[in-house]
Amino acid sequence: MPASDITWHEGAVSRAGRAAVTGGPGATLWLTGLSGSGKSTVATAVEERLVAGGRAAYRLDGDNLRTGINADLGFSRDERLENCRRVAEVARLFADAGLVAVVAIISPYAESRDLARRIHAEAGLPFVEVFMATPAAECAVRDPKGLYAKSAAGSLTGFTGIDDPYEVPEAPDLAIEPTTPVGDAVDLVLAALARATD
């Protein structure tokens, strides 16, 4: 069926109506950074704080999504771009539903992050890009998944930040330094969310 034969079907519930039962308006928090930069740690804490405060939220973790919706994708440039496109579309749906989508995904290419922002802008939904500004050397020391060690040993190739590029965000909405305690990072992210949804 050609795309010209597909029609968006509007529902009967407004965003304001959904926000009334989800604790606030929907939005997407997009945490980007190298493996080991703290994305998942901060995203988990942000989700926990939001839900504890009565705000509907759901964490979309890059690795988790690769076990399901993105399980068919590898790590070539095109597949990484498609990985991020799918995540951005899912996040947009969650945000439209009145949840705060807390995305933790490397998203190494500026093209992907720009597309995610554009998808939300076209839908009239808040989007906050959070750059976890932990350098590769520090991530390699942390190495929570042992991936840097595998890369150094030559058993892992195409690893972002080592032998595959990571394009540092030029103008993120928020940058979190590696020395920032998790609780303080959560405060910063939630403050950015508040600004975006005011």
CSV table of C-alpha atoms in Angstrom, one decimal:
chain,number,residue,atom,x,y,z
A,1,MET,CA,0.0,0.0,0.0
A,2,PRO,CA,1.5,3.4,-0.9
A,3,ALA,CA,2.0,6.0,1.8
A,4,SER,CA,-0.4,8.3,0.0
A,5,ASP,CA,-3.2,5.8,1.0
A,6,ILE,CA,-2.4,6.0,4.7
A,7,THR,CA,-4.4,8.5,6.8
A,8,TRP,CA,-3.6,9.6,10.4
A,9,HIS,CA,-6.6,8.8,12.5
A,10,GLU,CA,-7.2,11.5,15.2
A,11,GLY,CA,-8.4,10.2,18.6
A,12,ALA,CA,-11.0,11.7,20.9
A,13,VAL,CA,-8.6,12.4,23.8
A,14,SER,CA,-6.6,15.6,23.8
A,15,ARG,CA,-3.1,16.0,25.1
A,16,ALA,CA,-4.4,18.1,27.9
A,17,GLY,CA,-6.8,15.4,28.8
A,18,ARG,CA,-4.0,12.8,29.0
A,19,ALA,CA,-1.8,15.2,31.0
A,20,ALA,CA,-4.5,15.4,33.6
A,21,VAL,CA,-4.1,11.8,34.4
A,22,THR,CA,-0.4,11.4,33.8
A,23,GLY,CA,0.8,14.1,36.2
A,24,GLY,CA,1.9,16.6,33.5
A,25,PRO,CA,2.6,17.1,29.9
A,26,GLY,CA,4.5,14.5,27.9
A,27,ALA,CA,8.1,15.2,26.7
A,28,THR,CA,11.3,13.4,25.7
A,29,LEU,CA,14.6,13.5,27.6
A,30,TRP,CA,17.3,12.3,25.2
A,31,LEU,CA,20.5,11.3,27.0
A,32,THR,CA,23.4,10.8,24.6
A,33,GLY,CA,27.0,10.0,25.3
A,34,LEU,CA,29.6,7.3,25.0
A,35,SER,CA,29.2,3.8,26.5
A,36,GLY,CA,30.0,4.1,30.2
A,37,SER,CA,29.2,7.9,30.3
A,38,GLY,CA,26.4,7.4,32.8
A,39,LYS,CA,23.4,7.6,30.5
A,40,SER,CA,21.6,4.6,31.9
A,41,THR,CA,22.4,5.4,35.5
A,42,VAL,CA,21.1,8.9,35.2
A,43,ALA,CA,18.1,7.9,33.1
A,44,THR,CA,17.1,5.2,35.7
A,45,ALA,CA,17.3,7.7,38.5
A,46,VAL,CA,15.3,10.3,36.6
A,47,GLU,CA,12.6,7.9,35.8
A,48,GLU,CA,12.5,6.8,39.5
A,49,ARG,CA,12.3,10.4,40.7
A,50,LEU,CA,9.5,11.3,38.2
A,51,VAL,CA,7.3,8.3,39.0
A,52,ALA,CA,7.8,8.8,42.8
A,53,GLY,CA,6.6,12.4,42.3
A,54,GLY,CA,3.5,11.3,40.5
A,55,ARG,CA,4.6,11.9,36.9
A,56,ALA,CA,4.2,9.1,34.4
A,57,ALA,CA,7.6,8.2,32.8
A,58,TYR,CA,9.2,5.4,31.0
A,59,ARG,CA,12.9,4.7,30.3
A,60,LEU,CA,13.9,3.7,26.8
A,61,ASP,CA,17.3,2.2,27.1
A,62,GLY,CA,19.3,1.5,24.0
A,63,ASP,CA,20.5,-2.0,25.0
A,64,ASN,CA,17.0,-2.9,26.1
A,65,LEU,CA,15.5,-1.8,22.8
A,66,ARG,CA,18.0,-3.9,20.9
A,67,THR,CA,16.5,-7.0,22.5
A,68,GLY,CA,13.1,-6.3,21.0
A,69,ILE,CA,12.0,-3.6,18.6
A,70,ASN,CA,15.6,-3.1,17.3
A,71,ALA,CA,16.8,-6.7,17.6
A,72,ASP,CA,17.1,-6.9,13.8
A,73,LEU,CA,19.7,-4.1,13.6
A,74,GLY,CA,23.4,-4.3,13.6
A,75,PHE,CA,26.0,-1.5,14.1
A,76,SER,CA,26.8,-0.2,10.6
A,77,ARG,CA,26.2,3.6,10.2
A,78,ASP,CA,22.9,3.0,8.4
A,79,GLU,CA,21.7,0.6,11.1
A,80,ARG,CA,22.7,3.0,13.9
A,81,LEU,CA,20.7,5.7,12.1
A,82,GLU,CA,17.7,3.5,11.8
A,83,ASN,CA,18.1,2.4,15.4
A,84,CYS,CA,17.8,6.0,16.6
A,85,ARG,CA,15.0,6.8,14.1
A,86,ARG,CA,12.9,4.0,15.6
A,87,VAL,CA,13.7,5.1,19.2
A,88,ALA,CA,12.8,8.7,18.3
A,89,GLU,CA,9.4,7.6,16.9
A,90,VAL,CA,8.6,5.5,19.9
A,91,ALA,CA,9.6,8.3,22.3
A,92,ARG,CA,7.4,10.7,20.3
A,93,LEU,CA,4.4,8.3,20.8
A,94,PHE,CA,5.1,8.0,24.5
A,95,ALA,CA,5.4,11.8,24.9
A,96,ASP,CA,2.2,12.3,22.9
A,97,ALA,CA,0.6,9.8,25.4
A,98,GLY,CA,1.5,12.2,28.2
A,99,LEU,CA,4.5,10.3,29.5
A,100,VAL,CA,8.1,11.6,29.9
A,101,ALA,CA,10.1,9.3,27.7
A,102,VAL,CA,13.6,9.0,29.2
A,103,VAL,CA,15.8,7.9,26.4
A,104,ALA,CA,19.3,6.6,27.1
A,105,ILE,CA,21.0,5.8,23.8
A,106,ILE,CA,24.5,6.5,22.5
A,107,SER,CA,23.1,8.1,19.3
A,108,PRO,CA,26.6,8.8,18.0
A,109,TYR,CA,25.6,10.9,14.9
A,110,ALA,CA,24.4,14.5,15.0
A,111,GLU,CA,22.1,13.6,12.1
A,112,SER,CA,20.2,11.1,14.3
A,113,ARG,CA,19.8,13.5,17.2
A,114,ASP,CA,18.7,16.3,14.9
A,115,LEU,CA,16.1,14.0,13.4
A,116,ALA,CA,14.8,13.0,16.9
A,117,ARG,CA,14.5,16.7,17.8
A,118,ARG,CA,12.7,17.5,14.5
A,119,ILE,CA,10.3,14.6,14.9
A,120,HIS,CA,9.2,16.0,18.3
A,121,ALA,CA,9.2,19.6,17.0
A,122,GLU,CA,6.9,18.7,14.1
A,123,ALA,CA,4.5,17.0,16.6
A,124,GLY,CA,4.6,20.0,19.0
A,125,LEU,CA,6.3,18.0,21.8
A,126,PRO,CA,9.1,19.1,24.1
A,127,PHE,CA,12.5,17.5,23.5
A,128,VAL,CA,15.5,17.9,25.7
A,129,GLU,CA,18.9,16.8,24.6
A,130,VAL,CA,21.2,15.9,27.5
A,131,PHE,CA,24.9,15.3,26.7
A,132,MET,CA,26.7,13.0,29.2
A,133,ALA,CA,30.1,14.7,28.7
A,134,THR,CA,32.3,11.9,30.0
A,135,PRO,CA,35.4,11.5,27.8
A,136,ALA,CA,36.4,8.2,26.3
A,137,ALA,CA,39.4,7.9,28.7
A,138,GLU,CA,37.2,8.1,31.7
A,139,CYS,CA,34.6,5.8,30.2
A,140,ALA,CA,37.3,3.2,29.6
A,141,VAL,CA,38.3,3.4,33.3
A,142,ARG,CA,34.6,2.8,34.3
A,143,ASP,CA,34.0,0.2,31.5
A,144,PRO,CA,30.9,-1.2,33.2
A,145,LYS,CA,30.2,-3.7,30.4
A,146,GLY,CA,33.9,-4.6,29.7
A,147,LEU,CA,33.5,-3.3,26.1
A,148,TYR,CA,36.6,-1.0,26.2
A,149,ALA,CA,38.7,-3.9,27.4
A,150,LYS,CA,37.3,-6.0,24.5
A,151,SER,CA,38.1,-3.2,22.0
A,152,ALA,CA,41.6,-2.8,23.4
A,153,ALA,CA,42.1,-6.6,23.0
A,154,GLY,CA,40.9,-6.5,19.4
A,155,SER,CA,37.9,-8.7,20.0
A,156,LEU,CA,35.4,-5.8,19.4
A,157,THR,CA,35.5,-3.6,16.4
A,158,GLY,CA,33.4,-0.6,15.3
A,159,PHE,CA,33.2,0.5,18.9
A,160,THR,CA,31.9,4.1,19.3
A,161,GLY,CA,34.5,6.5,20.5
A,162,ILE,CA,37.4,4.2,19.7
A,163,ASP,CA,37.3,3.0,16.1
A,164,ASP,CA,33.8,4.4,15.2
A,165,PRO,CA,33.0,8.1,15.5
A,166,TYR,CA,31.0,9.9,18.2
A,167,GLU,CA,29.9,13.3,17.1
A,168,VAL,CA,29.9,15.5,20.2
A,169,PRO,CA,26.7,17.6,20.4
A,170,GLU,CA,27.4,21.2,19.5
A,171,ALA,CA,24.5,22.8,21.4
A,172,PRO,CA,22.8,20.3,23.7
A,173,ASP,CA,20.1,21.6,26.0
A,174,LEU,CA,22.2,20.4,29.0
A,175,ALA,CA,25.6,18.9,29.4
A,176,ILE,CA,26.5,16.9,32.5
A,177,GLU,CA,30.1,16.6,33.5
A,178,PRO,CA,31.6,13.3,34.7
A,179,THR,CA,32.2,14.5,38.2
A,180,THR,CA,28.5,15.4,38.8
A,181,PRO,CA,26.9,13.2,41.4
A,182,VAL,CA,23.9,11.3,40.2
A,183,GLY,CA,21.4,13.1,42.5
A,184,ASP,CA,22.7,16.5,41.2
A,185,ALA,CA,22.5,15.2,37.6
A,186,VAL,CA,18.9,14.3,38.2
A,187,ASP,CA,18.1,17.8,39.6
A,188,LEU,CA,19.7,19.3,36.4
A,189,VAL,CA,17.7,17.1,34.1
A,190,LEU,CA,14.4,17.7,35.9
A,191,ALA,CA,15.1,21.5,35.8
A,192,ALA,CA,15.7,21.3,32.1
A,193,LEU,CA,12.5,19.3,31.7
A,194,ALA,CA,10.6,22.0,33.7
A,195,ARG,CA,11.9,24.7,31.4
A,196,ALA,CA,10.9,22.8,28.3
A,197,THR,CA,7.4,22.1,29.5
A,198,ASP,CA,6.5,25.5,31.0
